[in-house]
Amino acid sequence: MNLRILRIELRRSVAPWAGAAVLVLSLAFLHVVSGPWWKGTALWTAQWTSMALWTRYLLIFLGPLAVGLGALQGLRDHRSKVSELLTSTPRPARHRAAALAGTTAFALVSAFGLLVLVGAVQVLAGDVPYTHLGWLPVSLVAALALAAGAVLGMGVARALPSVLTPPALAVAAFLLTSFLRQNQTSEGALPTSAVPNRLSLLAPGVASVRDTLLTLSPAVHLGQTLWLLGMAATGLALLAAATPRARLLALCPLLAAGAAALLLLPAHPRDTYVVDRAAAAQVCDGPVCVTAARGARLAGLAQPGREALRLLRGALGDQAPGGLHETTVPRALAGTPERSQAFVILDFDDAVIGDARGEGLTRAVVGQGIAPTCAPRSDTESGRVNEAAAQSIGAAWVLGDTPRPLDGTMHGAKEQGDEIRPVWAEFTALPRPEQQLRIRAMHAAALSCSGDPLAALAGGAVR
C-alpha cells in the first residue's frame, strides 16, 4: 500500500475517527477520571515503566473498541452493496484487504503512539533520573494489540456481514477480556486471574499498577506478540477469503499462534511480573539508600536520614539500625511490611514517609526506626492507630519534644491524640532509665511483629 492509496482510504473510511476515538477516550480517562493512576509513586507519569503499564491497562476497553470499530470498517463494502462488483475486478482480493486493514491499523497505532508521546513528555518534564528502554516492548505490544484486534474485527465482519456484527463483537471482546484479565488483590503481591495464568495472558491488558519496580518478563512479550500476529493474519485471511473453505482455513494462523503462545507464556504470575533489577538497584549517599527508579528522592532524604540515624543510635544503642534502605520487595496490601534489624526500611508509597520533607521527614524516619510498621497498608496509607501513636511517642522521646499526630495515616489527629495522651502521661512520669527500657521493648515488639508496640510502651498493659 503506497501513500496515495493510504490517503484515499483515510478519506473514505472510518479509520481517522477510530484513531480519534482511541486518543480522546484514553486522555479523558487518564486526566479526568480519578484513580490510582493519579496517586503515589505509581502515578502514570511518574516513571517510564508506570507510564507504559498504565497506557497498556487501557486496553481493557480500548481493545474491544478497536475490534468493534474494525468490524464497522469491514462492513463498508457490504453497506455500499459493491462486494460482487469488487470480486469481479482483476485486482487481487489480498491487495484490497491489505489496503483496508493497513489504513485502520495505521490510524489506531498512530493514535496510541500520540497517547504514549503525551505520557513521555510529562515523564521527561518530571526529571526522572532512571531512563531506560525496558518500557518500549510494553507499549509496542499494546499498539500491536489494537491493530490486530481491528483487523480481526474486519475479517469477522466480512465473513458475517450484519449490522449486528460490530456491537456483538465489541461486547463479546469486552466480556472475554474482562474474564481473562489479571487483577490486583489485597492478598497477593502479584496480579492473578480466575483462569490459568497462561490463558489470562492471551488478553493483552495488564492489571492496575501498584509497584513501579515490576515489569513484564520477555516471555510475556514474545508469547503475546506471536498470538497477536496470529490474530492479524487470520483477520487478513478472512478479509480476502471468498469461499467457505477459505474462511475455514483462515482460522489456522489464529489456532497455531494460540497454541504456540500458550507454550511460551509463563505458567505463574511470578514469571509474568518480574522485578526490574536495574530500577531496584540501590543508589546511596552514605548510609542512606533509595532505588535507582527514585533516585531523585535521595537529595532530600540524605540529610534528614543521617540525622534520624544519629538520633536512633543515641536512643537504641547497639540495637539501632545502621542505615536507611528503600524497600524493593513486592508485597500485597494485606501483607506484612518488610522490616530489618540492620536498616530502617522506607516505603515511599506510605504517605507518612512519602509526603514528609525536612524536619518532618526526620521525625517520620525516627518513628519508623523506633517502631517499624507491622500492619498492612492501603494504596497510600498505612498502619493501625496504636502503631501511629507508638511512632509519635517514640519520635517525640528521641527528639526531646512532645508527641505530634502523624500526617499521612488513615487516622485523624483526634483519634491519634486519644491514644497518645494517657500513654505519654504515664510514660513521662517514669525515670529516664525505665523510659529507655520501654522504648527498647517497644522497638523489639514492633520489629518482630509479635505484639502491640503501644502496649509495650505502657508496660505491657492489655489494650
GROMACS .gro file of C-alpha atoms in nm:
model
  463
    1MET     CA    1   0.000   0.000   0.000
    2ASN     CA    2   0.153   0.332  -0.113
    3LEU     CA    3   0.089   0.680   0.026
    4ARG     CA    4  -0.169   0.764  -0.242
    5ILE     CA    5  -0.382   0.464  -0.151
    6LEU     CA    6  -0.338   0.544   0.218
    7ARG     CA    7  -0.466   0.899   0.167
    8ILE     CA    8  -0.766   0.777  -0.030
    9GLU     CA    9  -0.853   0.514   0.229
   10LEU     CA   10  -0.821   0.766   0.511
   11ARG     CA   11  -1.071   0.995   0.333
   12ARG     CA   12  -1.329   0.725   0.259
   13SER     CA   13  -1.310   0.515   0.577
   14VAL     CA   14  -1.381   0.544   0.949
   15ALA     CA   15  -1.011   0.494   1.029
   16PRO     CA   16  -0.940   0.859   1.129
   17TRP     CA   17  -1.248   0.859   1.354
   18ALA     CA   18  -1.137   0.533   1.509
   19GLY     CA   19  -0.795   0.679   1.588
   20ALA     CA   20  -0.950   0.997   1.727
   21ALA     CA   21  -1.184   0.795   1.949
   22VAL     CA   22  -0.894   0.593   2.093
   23LEU     CA   23  -0.685   0.904   2.164
   24VAL     CA   24  -0.964   1.120   2.311
   25LEU     CA   25  -1.111   0.846   2.529
   26SER     CA   26  -0.768   0.750   2.663
   27LEU     CA   27  -0.667   1.105   2.750
   28ALA     CA   28  -1.007   1.171   2.909
   29PHE     CA   29  -0.976   0.857   3.121
   30LEU     CA   30  -0.625   0.937   3.244
   31HIS     CA   31  -0.681   1.309   3.304
   32VAL     CA   32  -1.045   1.338   3.410
   33VAL     CA   33  -1.132   1.014   3.589
   34SER     CA   34  -0.979   0.995   3.937
   35GLY     CA   35  -0.800   0.670   4.012
   36PRO     CA   36  -0.473   0.511   4.124
   37TRP     CA   37  -0.304   0.645   3.809
   38TRP     CA   38  -0.313   0.984   3.984
   39LYS     CA   39  -0.162   0.877   4.316
   40GLY     CA   40   0.153   0.763   4.492
   41THR     CA   41   0.479   0.660   4.329
   42ALA     CA   42   0.294   0.465   4.057
   43LEU     CA   43   0.103   0.753   3.900
   44TRP     CA   44   0.106   0.724   3.524
   45THR     CA   45   0.360   0.999   3.455
   46ALA     CA   46   0.597   0.921   3.746
   47GLN     CA   47   0.822   0.670   3.568
   48TRP     CA   48   0.871   0.525   3.222
   49THR     CA   49   0.750   0.181   3.332
   50SER     CA   50   0.437   0.309   3.505
   51MET     CA   51   0.355   0.524   3.200
   52ALA     CA   52   0.380   0.223   2.969
   53LEU     CA   53   0.184  -0.006   3.200
   54TRP     CA   54  -0.098   0.242   3.268
   55THR     CA   55  -0.144   0.312   2.895
   56ARG     CA   56  -0.138  -0.066   2.840
   57TYR     CA   57  -0.401  -0.100   3.116
   58LEU     CA   58  -0.638   0.098   2.894
   59LEU     CA   59  -0.657  -0.199   2.656
   60ILE     CA   60  -0.930  -0.332   2.887
   61PHE     CA   61  -1.169  -0.107   2.698
   62LEU     CA   62  -0.958   0.011   2.402
   63GLY     CA   63  -0.912  -0.346   2.277
   64PRO     CA   64  -1.286  -0.423   2.246
   65LEU     CA   65  -1.338  -0.076   2.098
   66ALA     CA   66  -1.078  -0.149   1.829
   67VAL     CA   67  -1.246  -0.481   1.748
   68GLY     CA   68  -1.586  -0.312   1.713
   69LEU     CA   69  -1.454  -0.024   1.501
   70GLY     CA   70  -1.265  -0.270   1.282
   71ALA     CA   71  -1.585  -0.468   1.229
   72LEU     CA   72  -1.765  -0.147   1.132
   73GLN     CA   73  -1.495  -0.079   0.876
   74GLY     CA   74  -1.519  -0.437   0.748
   75LEU     CA   75  -1.885  -0.383   0.661
   76ARG     CA   76  -1.810  -0.093   0.428
   77ASP     CA   77  -1.834  -0.288   0.102
   78HIS     CA   78  -2.144  -0.472   0.223
   79ARG     CA   79  -2.318  -0.146   0.319
   80SER     CA   80  -2.231   0.005  -0.019
   81LYS     CA   81  -2.352  -0.311  -0.197
   82VAL     CA   82  -2.037  -0.332  -0.409
   83SER     CA   83  -1.900  -0.665  -0.283
   84GLU     CA   84  -1.991  -0.853  -0.602
   85LEU     CA   85  -1.857  -0.571  -0.817
   86LEU     CA   86  -1.519  -0.572  -0.641
   87THR     CA   87  -1.482  -0.950  -0.666
   88SER     CA   88  -1.520  -0.922  -1.043
   89THR     CA   89  -1.226  -0.684  -1.081
   90PRO     CA   90  -0.880  -0.817  -1.171
   91ARG     CA   91  -0.717  -0.669  -0.862
   92PRO     CA   92  -0.635  -0.949  -0.613
   93ALA     CA   93  -0.853  -0.962  -0.302
   94ARG     CA   94  -0.547  -0.965  -0.081
   95HIS     CA   95  -0.449  -0.621  -0.212
   96ARG     CA   96  -0.788  -0.474  -0.119
   97ALA     CA   97  -0.769  -0.646   0.220
   98ALA     CA   98  -0.423  -0.504   0.287
   99ALA     CA   99  -0.532  -0.151   0.197
  100LEU     CA  100  -0.838  -0.165   0.419
  101ALA     CA  101  -0.664  -0.328   0.714
  102GLY     CA  102  -0.346  -0.122   0.684
  103THR     CA  103  -0.530   0.209   0.693
  104THR     CA  104  -0.723   0.130   1.011
  105ALA     CA  105  -0.421  -0.025   1.178
  106PHE     CA  106  -0.215   0.282   1.090
  107ALA     CA  107  -0.476   0.516   1.240
  108LEU     CA  108  -0.507   0.318   1.565
  109VAL     CA  109  -0.133   0.272   1.611
  110SER     CA  110  -0.075   0.643   1.542
  111ALA     CA  111  -0.336   0.741   1.799
  112PHE     CA  112  -0.186   0.513   2.061
  113GLY     CA  113   0.160   0.647   1.974
  114LEU     CA  114   0.036   1.001   2.039
  115LEU     CA  115  -0.100   0.888   2.376
  116VAL     CA  116   0.237   0.741   2.470
  117LEU     CA  117   0.406   1.059   2.346
  118VAL     CA  118   0.188   1.270   2.577
  119GLY     CA  119   0.291   1.050   2.869
  120ALA     CA  120   0.657   1.052   2.767
  121VAL     CA  121   0.668   1.432   2.756
  122GLN     CA  122   0.527   1.451   3.109
  123VAL     CA  123   0.772   1.189   3.235
  124LEU     CA  124   1.062   1.389   3.086
  125ALA     CA  125   0.924   1.709   3.240
  126GLY     CA  126   0.936   1.538   3.579
  127ASP     CA  127   1.315   1.499   3.557
  128VAL     CA  128   1.314   1.123   3.618
  129PRO     CA  129   1.674   1.008   3.681
  130TYR     CA  130   1.620   0.645   3.578
  131THR     CA  131   1.590   0.642   3.198
  132HIS     CA  132   1.567   0.312   3.015
  133LEU     CA  133   1.409   0.142   2.713
  134GLY     CA  134   1.260  -0.152   2.903
  135TRP     CA  135   0.917   0.014   2.880
  136LEU     CA  136   0.920   0.014   2.499
  137PRO     CA  137   0.815  -0.353   2.445
  138VAL     CA  138   0.519  -0.296   2.678
  139SER     CA  139   0.390  -0.014   2.457
  140LEU     CA  140   0.477  -0.183   2.126
  141VAL     CA  141   0.273  -0.492   2.219
  142ALA     CA  142  -0.018  -0.265   2.318
  143ALA     CA  143  -0.008  -0.092   1.977
  144LEU     CA  144   0.006  -0.431   1.804
  145ALA     CA  145  -0.294  -0.547   2.008
  146LEU     CA  146  -0.505  -0.255   1.884
  147ALA     CA  147  -0.407  -0.318   1.523
  148ALA     CA  148  -0.459  -0.695   1.544
  149GLY     CA  149  -0.797  -0.656   1.715
  150ALA     CA  150  -0.919  -0.415   1.448
  151VAL     CA  151  -0.802  -0.641   1.162
  152LEU     CA  152  -0.965  -0.946   1.319
  153GLY     CA  153  -1.287  -0.748   1.362
  154MET     CA  154  -1.277  -0.654   0.992
  155GLY     CA  155  -1.229  -1.013   0.890
  156VAL     CA  156  -1.513  -1.143   1.106
  157ALA     CA  157  -1.746  -0.868   0.978
  158ARG     CA  158  -1.657  -0.957   0.616
  159ALA     CA  159  -1.737  -1.322   0.689
  160LEU     CA  160  -2.058  -1.236   0.883
  161PRO     CA  161  -2.193  -0.921   0.717
  162SER     CA  162  -2.465  -0.799   0.951
  163VAL     CA  163  -2.542  -0.467   1.116
  164LEU     CA  164  -2.531  -0.651   1.448
  165THR     CA  165  -2.177  -0.781   1.397
  166PRO     CA  166  -1.981  -0.473   1.521
  167PRO     CA  167  -2.169  -0.426   1.852
  168ALA     CA  168  -2.184  -0.800   1.913
  169LEU     CA  169  -1.809  -0.835   1.855
  170ALA     CA  170  -1.728  -0.536   2.078
  171VAL     CA  171  -1.941  -0.670   2.364
  172ALA     CA  172  -1.804  -1.023   2.324
  173ALA     CA  173  -1.446  -0.891   2.321
  174PHE     CA  174  -1.510  -0.684   2.635
  175LEU     CA  175  -1.664  -0.976   2.822
  176LEU     CA  176  -1.382  -1.209   2.719
  177THR     CA  177  -1.117  -0.953   2.813
  178SER     CA  178  -1.281  -0.891   3.150
  179PHE     CA  179  -1.299  -1.264   3.219
  180LEU     CA  180  -0.937  -1.333   3.122
  181ARG     CA  181  -0.761  -1.026   3.255
  182GLN     CA  182  -0.545  -1.024   3.564
  183ASN     CA  183  -0.633  -0.816   3.871
  184GLN     CA  184  -0.454  -0.688   4.177
  185THR     CA  185  -0.579  -0.835   4.504
  186SER     CA  186  -0.515  -0.737   4.865
  187GLU     CA  187  -0.390  -1.089   4.942
  188GLY     CA  188  -0.128  -1.128   4.669
  189ALA     CA  189   0.183  -0.931   4.583
  190LEU     CA  190   0.136  -1.008   4.212
  191PRO     CA  191  -0.175  -0.984   3.992
  192THR     CA  192  -0.375  -1.302   3.941
  193SER     CA  193  -0.667  -1.420   3.728
  194ALA     CA  194  -0.964  -1.652   3.767
  195VAL     CA  195  -0.825  -1.865   3.482
  196PRO     CA  196  -0.479  -2.026   3.442
  197ASN     CA  197  -0.202  -1.769   3.407
  198ARG     CA  198  -0.110  -1.868   3.052
  199LEU     CA  199  -0.468  -1.834   2.936
  200SER     CA  200  -0.512  -1.497   3.107
  201LEU     CA  201  -0.214  -1.357   2.916
  202LEU     CA  202  -0.396  -1.401   2.585
  203ALA     CA  203  -0.574  -1.080   2.689
  204PRO     CA  204  -0.304  -0.814   2.634
  205GLY     CA  205  -0.433  -0.573   2.900
  206VAL     CA  206  -0.246  -0.558   3.231
  207ALA     CA  207  -0.353  -0.518   3.592
  208SER     CA  208  -0.354  -0.179   3.763
  209VAL     CA  209  -0.005  -0.062   3.853
  210ARG     CA  210   0.092  -0.083   4.220
  211ASP     CA  211   0.472  -0.121   4.211
  212THR     CA  212   0.689   0.062   3.958
  213LEU     CA  213   0.976  -0.181   4.018
  214LEU     CA  214   0.774  -0.458   3.850
  215THR     CA  215   0.765  -0.504   3.473
  216LEU     CA  216   0.656  -0.773   3.229
  217SER     CA  217   0.902  -1.051   3.151
  218PRO     CA  218   1.043  -1.109   2.798
  219ALA     CA  219   0.847  -1.436   2.774
  220VAL     CA  220   0.522  -1.238   2.804
  221HIS     CA  221   0.625  -1.000   2.524
  222LEU     CA  222   0.725  -1.287   2.296
  223GLY     CA  223   0.418  -1.502   2.357
  224GLN     CA  224   0.172  -1.215   2.323
  225THR     CA  225   0.340  -1.086   2.007
  226LEU     CA  226   0.307  -1.429   1.846
  227TRP     CA  227  -0.059  -1.454   1.949
  228LEU     CA  228  -0.142  -1.106   1.817
  229LEU     CA  229   0.034  -1.170   1.486
  230GLY     CA  230  -0.180  -1.483   1.450
  231MET     CA  231  -0.492  -1.272   1.513
  232ALA     CA  232  -0.388  -1.023   1.248
  233ALA     CA  233  -0.307  -1.299   0.997
  234THR     CA  234  -0.648  -1.460   1.049
  235GLY     CA  235  -0.818  -1.122   1.009
  236LEU     CA  236  -0.639  -1.056   0.679
  237ALA     CA  237  -0.717  -1.407   0.554
  238LEU     CA  238  -1.086  -1.363   0.636
  239LEU     CA  239  -1.089  -1.029   0.456
  240ALA     CA  240  -0.950  -1.190   0.141
  241ALA     CA  241  -1.146  -1.518   0.164
  242ALA     CA  242  -1.423  -1.569  -0.092
  243THR     CA  243  -1.538  -1.924  -0.017
  244PRO     CA  244  -1.647  -2.111   0.298
  245ARG     CA  245  -1.343  -2.336   0.268
  246ALA     CA  246  -1.108  -2.036   0.254
  247ARG     CA  247  -1.274  -1.885   0.560
  248LEU     CA  248  -1.229  -2.210   0.748
  249LEU     CA  249  -0.860  -2.226   0.653
  250ALA     CA  250  -0.822  -1.863   0.762
  251LEU     CA  251  -0.862  -1.978   1.123
  252CYS     CA  252  -0.540  -2.181   1.105
  253PRO     CA  253  -0.299  -1.891   1.186
  254LEU     CA  254  -0.509  -1.799   1.494
  255LEU     CA  255  -0.517  -2.155   1.624
  256ALA     CA  256  -0.150  -2.219   1.553
  257ALA     CA  257  -0.040  -1.889   1.711
  258GLY     CA  258  -0.261  -1.956   2.014
  259ALA     CA  259  -0.110  -2.299   2.070
  260ALA     CA  260   0.246  -2.169   2.032
  261ALA     CA  261   0.176  -1.869   2.259
  262LEU     CA  262   0.040  -2.092   2.535
  263LEU     CA  263   0.366  -2.286   2.527
  264LEU     CA  264   0.575  -1.968   2.554
  265LEU     CA  265   0.374  -1.768   2.807
  266PRO     CA  266   0.467  -1.808   3.177
  267ALA     CA  267   0.264  -2.050   3.386
  268HIS     CA  268   0.293  -1.848   3.709
  269PRO     CA  269   0.245  -1.479   3.798
  270ARG     CA  270   0.598  -1.464   3.949
  271ASP     CA  271   0.736  -1.528   3.599
  272THR     CA  272   0.494  -1.279   3.444
  273TYR     CA  273   0.568  -0.974   3.658
  274VAL     CA  274   0.938  -0.955   3.746
  275VAL     CA  275   1.146  -0.700   3.934
  276ASP     CA  276   1.342  -0.466   3.710
  277ARG     CA  277   1.685  -0.519   3.867
  278ALA     CA  278   1.832  -0.201   3.724
  279ALA     CA  279   1.542   0.004   3.864
  280ALA     CA  280   1.570  -0.169   4.203
  281ALA     CA  281   1.947  -0.115   4.234
  282GLN     CA  282   2.035   0.089   4.542
  283VAL     CA  283   2.171   0.442   4.495
  284CYS     CA  284   2.332   0.565   4.816
  285ASP     CA  285   2.458   0.876   4.989
  286GLY     CA  286   2.650   0.724   5.277
  287PRO     CA  287   2.412   0.505   5.482
  288VAL     CA  288   2.102   0.645   5.310
  289CYS     CA  289   1.991   0.448   5.004
  290VAL     CA  290   1.699   0.458   4.762
  291THR     CA  291   1.630   0.265   4.442
  292ALA     CA  292   1.758   0.393   4.109
  293ALA     CA  293   1.395   0.439   4.000
  294ARG     CA  294   1.350   0.700   4.274
  295GLY     CA  295   1.699   0.845   4.280
  296ALA     CA  296   1.551   1.196   4.273
  297ARG     CA  297   1.438   1.144   4.634
  298LEU     CA  298   1.795   1.091   4.758
  299ALA     CA  299   1.895   1.458   4.775
  300GLY     CA  300   1.602   1.547   5.000
  301LEU     CA  301   1.637   1.233   5.211
  302ALA     CA  302   2.012   1.221   5.276
  303GLN     CA  303   2.046   1.490   5.545
  304PRO     CA  304   1.722   1.413   5.736
  305GLY     CA  305   1.805   1.043   5.710
  306ARG     CA  306   2.155   1.080   5.856
  307GLU     CA  307   2.016   1.294   6.139
  308ALA     CA  308   1.750   1.032   6.211
  309LEU     CA  309   2.013   0.756   6.223
  310ARG     CA  310   2.224   0.962   6.467
  311LEU     CA  311   1.925   1.011   6.695
  312LEU     CA  312   1.832   0.642   6.676
  313ARG     CA  313   2.184   0.541   6.778
  314GLY     CA  314   2.152   0.756   7.090
  315ALA     CA  315   1.817   0.602   7.177
  316LEU     CA  316   1.870   0.236   7.090
  317GLY     CA  317   2.243   0.190   7.125
  318ASP     CA  318   2.364  -0.133   6.966
  319GLN     CA  319   2.006  -0.217   6.865
  320ALA     CA  320   1.991   0.088   6.637
  321PRO     CA  321   1.972   0.040   6.258
  322GLY     CA  322   2.284   0.133   6.066
  323GLY     CA  323   2.125   0.275   5.751
  324LEU     CA  324   1.815   0.358   5.551
  325HIS     CA  325   1.709   0.142   5.257
  326GLU     CA  326   1.406   0.173   5.031
  327THR     CA  327   1.209  -0.149   5.012
  328THR     CA  328   1.229  -0.348   4.688
  329VAL     CA  329   1.015  -0.644   4.794
  330PRO     CA  330   0.675  -0.675   4.618
  331ARG     CA  331   0.405  -0.701   4.883
  332ALA     CA  332   0.031  -0.743   4.895
  333LEU     CA  333  -0.177  -0.467   5.050
  334ALA     CA  334  -0.277  -0.715   5.320
  335GLY     CA  335   0.082  -0.838   5.362
  336THR     CA  336   0.320  -0.752   5.644
  337PRO     CA  337   0.563  -0.473   5.551
  338GLU     CA  338   0.932  -0.557   5.522
  339ARG     CA  339   1.132  -0.492   5.840
  340SER     CA  340   1.500  -0.522   5.924
  341GLN     CA  341   1.722  -0.508   6.233
  342ALA     CA  342   2.007  -0.358   6.032
  343PHE     CA  343   1.817  -0.090   5.835
  344VAL     CA  344   1.520   0.140   5.855
  345ILE     CA  345   1.308   0.018   5.562
  346LEU     CA  346   1.137   0.302   5.377
  347ASP     CA  347   0.829   0.271   5.157
  348PHE     CA  348   0.755   0.591   4.965
  349ASP     CA  349   0.403   0.465   4.892
  350ASP     CA  350   0.340   0.512   5.265
  351ALA     CA  351   0.230   0.877   5.282
  352VAL     CA  352   0.388   0.915   5.631
  353ILE     CA  353   0.729   0.884   5.462
  354GLY     CA  354   0.645   0.971   5.101
  355ASP     CA  355   0.485   1.311   5.173
  356ALA     CA  356   0.723   1.424   5.451
  357ARG     CA  357   1.001   1.675   5.395
  358GLY     CA  358   1.279   1.833   5.606
  359GLU     CA  359   1.229   1.813   5.984
  360GLY     CA  360   0.904   1.627   5.930
  361LEU     CA  361   1.092   1.362   5.733
  362THR     CA  362   1.345   1.324   6.015
  363ARG     CA  363   1.060   1.274   6.261
  364ALA     CA  364   0.889   1.020   6.031
  365VAL     CA  365   1.211   0.821   5.982
  366VAL     CA  366   1.280   0.820   6.358
  367GLY     CA  367   0.926   0.696   6.420
  368GLN     CA  368   0.965   0.421   6.161
  369GLY     CA  369   1.304   0.326   6.307
  370ILE     CA  370   1.173   0.313   6.665
  371ALA     CA  371   0.852   0.122   6.583
  372PRO     CA  372   0.855  -0.026   6.230
  373THR     CA  373   0.507  -0.057   6.085
  374CYS     CA  374   0.367  -0.407   6.105
  375ALA     CA  375   0.006  -0.366   5.992
  376PRO     CA  376  -0.087  -0.389   5.623
  377ARG     CA  377  -0.132  -0.065   5.433
  378SER     CA  378  -0.378   0.059   5.176
  379ASP     CA  379  -0.268   0.209   4.843
  380THR     CA  380  -0.140   0.527   5.010
  381GLU     CA  381  -0.184   0.494   5.386
  382SER     CA  382  -0.053   0.258   5.650
  383GLY     CA  383  -0.075   0.127   5.999
  384ARG     CA  384  -0.316   0.090   6.286
  385VAL     CA  385  -0.383   0.379   6.520
  386ASN     CA  386  -0.182   0.217   6.800
  387GLU     CA  387   0.121   0.194   6.568
  388ALA     CA  388   0.085   0.558   6.469
  389ALA     CA  389   0.061   0.655   6.837
  390ALA     CA  390   0.368   0.445   6.924
  391GLN     CA  391   0.572   0.604   6.645
  392SER     CA  392   0.460   0.951   6.750
  393ILE     CA  393   0.560   0.893   7.114
  394GLY     CA  394   0.888   0.725   7.021
  395ALA     CA  395   0.985   1.009   6.785
  396ALA     CA  396   0.892   1.272   7.047
  397TRP     CA  397   1.102   1.098   7.312
  398VAL     CA  398   1.404   1.071   7.081
  399LEU     CA  399   1.371   1.433   6.962
  400GLY     CA  400   1.307   1.565   7.314
  401ASP     CA  401   0.972   1.733   7.246
  402THR     CA  402   0.601   1.649   7.268
  403PRO     CA  403   0.419   1.394   7.051
  404ARG     CA  404   0.256   1.511   6.729
  405PRO     CA  405  -0.005   1.312   6.538
  406LEU     CA  406   0.145   1.164   6.222
  407ASP     CA  407   0.037   1.305   5.888
  408GLY     CA  408  -0.043   1.063   5.609
  409THR     CA  409  -0.213   0.790   5.812
  410MET     CA  410  -0.577   0.689   5.782
  411HIS     CA  411  -0.628   0.810   6.142
  412GLY     CA  412  -0.712   1.169   6.225
  413ALA     CA  413  -0.531   1.388   6.478
  414LYS     CA  414  -0.806   1.346   6.740
  415GLU     CA  415  -0.806   0.967   6.710
  416GLN     CA  416  -0.429   0.954   6.744
  417GLY     CA  417  -0.434   1.205   7.031
  418ASP     CA  418  -0.680   0.993   7.229
  419GLU     CA  419  -0.435   0.703   7.208
  420ILE     CA  420  -0.125   0.912   7.276
  421ARG     CA  421  -0.224   1.123   7.581
  422PRO     CA  422  -0.273   0.857   7.853
  423VAL     CA  423   0.033   0.658   7.748
  424TRP     CA  424   0.251   0.969   7.720
  425ALA     CA  425   0.146   1.095   8.062
  426GLU     CA  426   0.228   0.761   8.224
  427PHE     CA  427   0.547   0.718   8.024
  428THR     CA  428   0.696   1.061   8.103
  429ALA     CA  429   0.633   1.009   8.475
  430LEU     CA  430   0.885   0.722   8.474
  431PRO     CA  431   1.258   0.761   8.547
  432ARG     CA  432   1.477   0.802   8.240
  433PRO     CA  433   1.633   0.452   8.261
  434GLU     CA  434   1.286   0.294   8.274
  435GLN     CA  435   1.176   0.506   7.977
  436GLN     CA  436   1.470   0.377   7.775
  437LEU     CA  437   1.389   0.017   7.866
  438ARG     CA  438   1.033   0.060   7.748
  439ILE     CA  439   1.143   0.228   7.426
  440ARG     CA  440   1.364  -0.073   7.354
  441ALA     CA  441   1.083  -0.313   7.444
  442MET     CA  442   0.853  -0.128   7.204
  443HIS     CA  443   1.119  -0.144   6.932
  444ALA     CA  444   1.162  -0.519   6.980
  445ALA     CA  445   0.786  -0.581   6.972
  446ALA     CA  446   0.739  -0.380   6.653
  447LEU     CA  447   1.044  -0.529   6.482
  448SER     CA  448   0.932  -0.885   6.550
  449CYS     CA  449   0.569  -0.802   6.469
  450SER     CA  450   0.477  -1.014   6.772
  451GLY     CA  451   0.300  -0.767   6.997
  452ASP     CA  452   0.138  -0.430   7.042
  453PRO     CA  453   0.414  -0.166   7.047
  454LEU     CA  454   0.197   0.083   7.235
  455ALA     CA  455   0.119  -0.179   7.500
  456ALA     CA  456   0.491  -0.248   7.536
  457LEU     CA  457   0.550   0.122   7.583
  458ALA     CA  458   0.280   0.126   7.851
  459GLY     CA  459   0.447  -0.152   8.041
  460GLY     CA  460   0.264  -0.443   7.884
  461ALA     CA  461  -0.087  -0.333   7.983
  462VAL     CA  462  -0.367  -0.503   7.794
  463ARG     CA  463  -0.534  -0.267   7.549
   0.00000   0.00000   0.00000
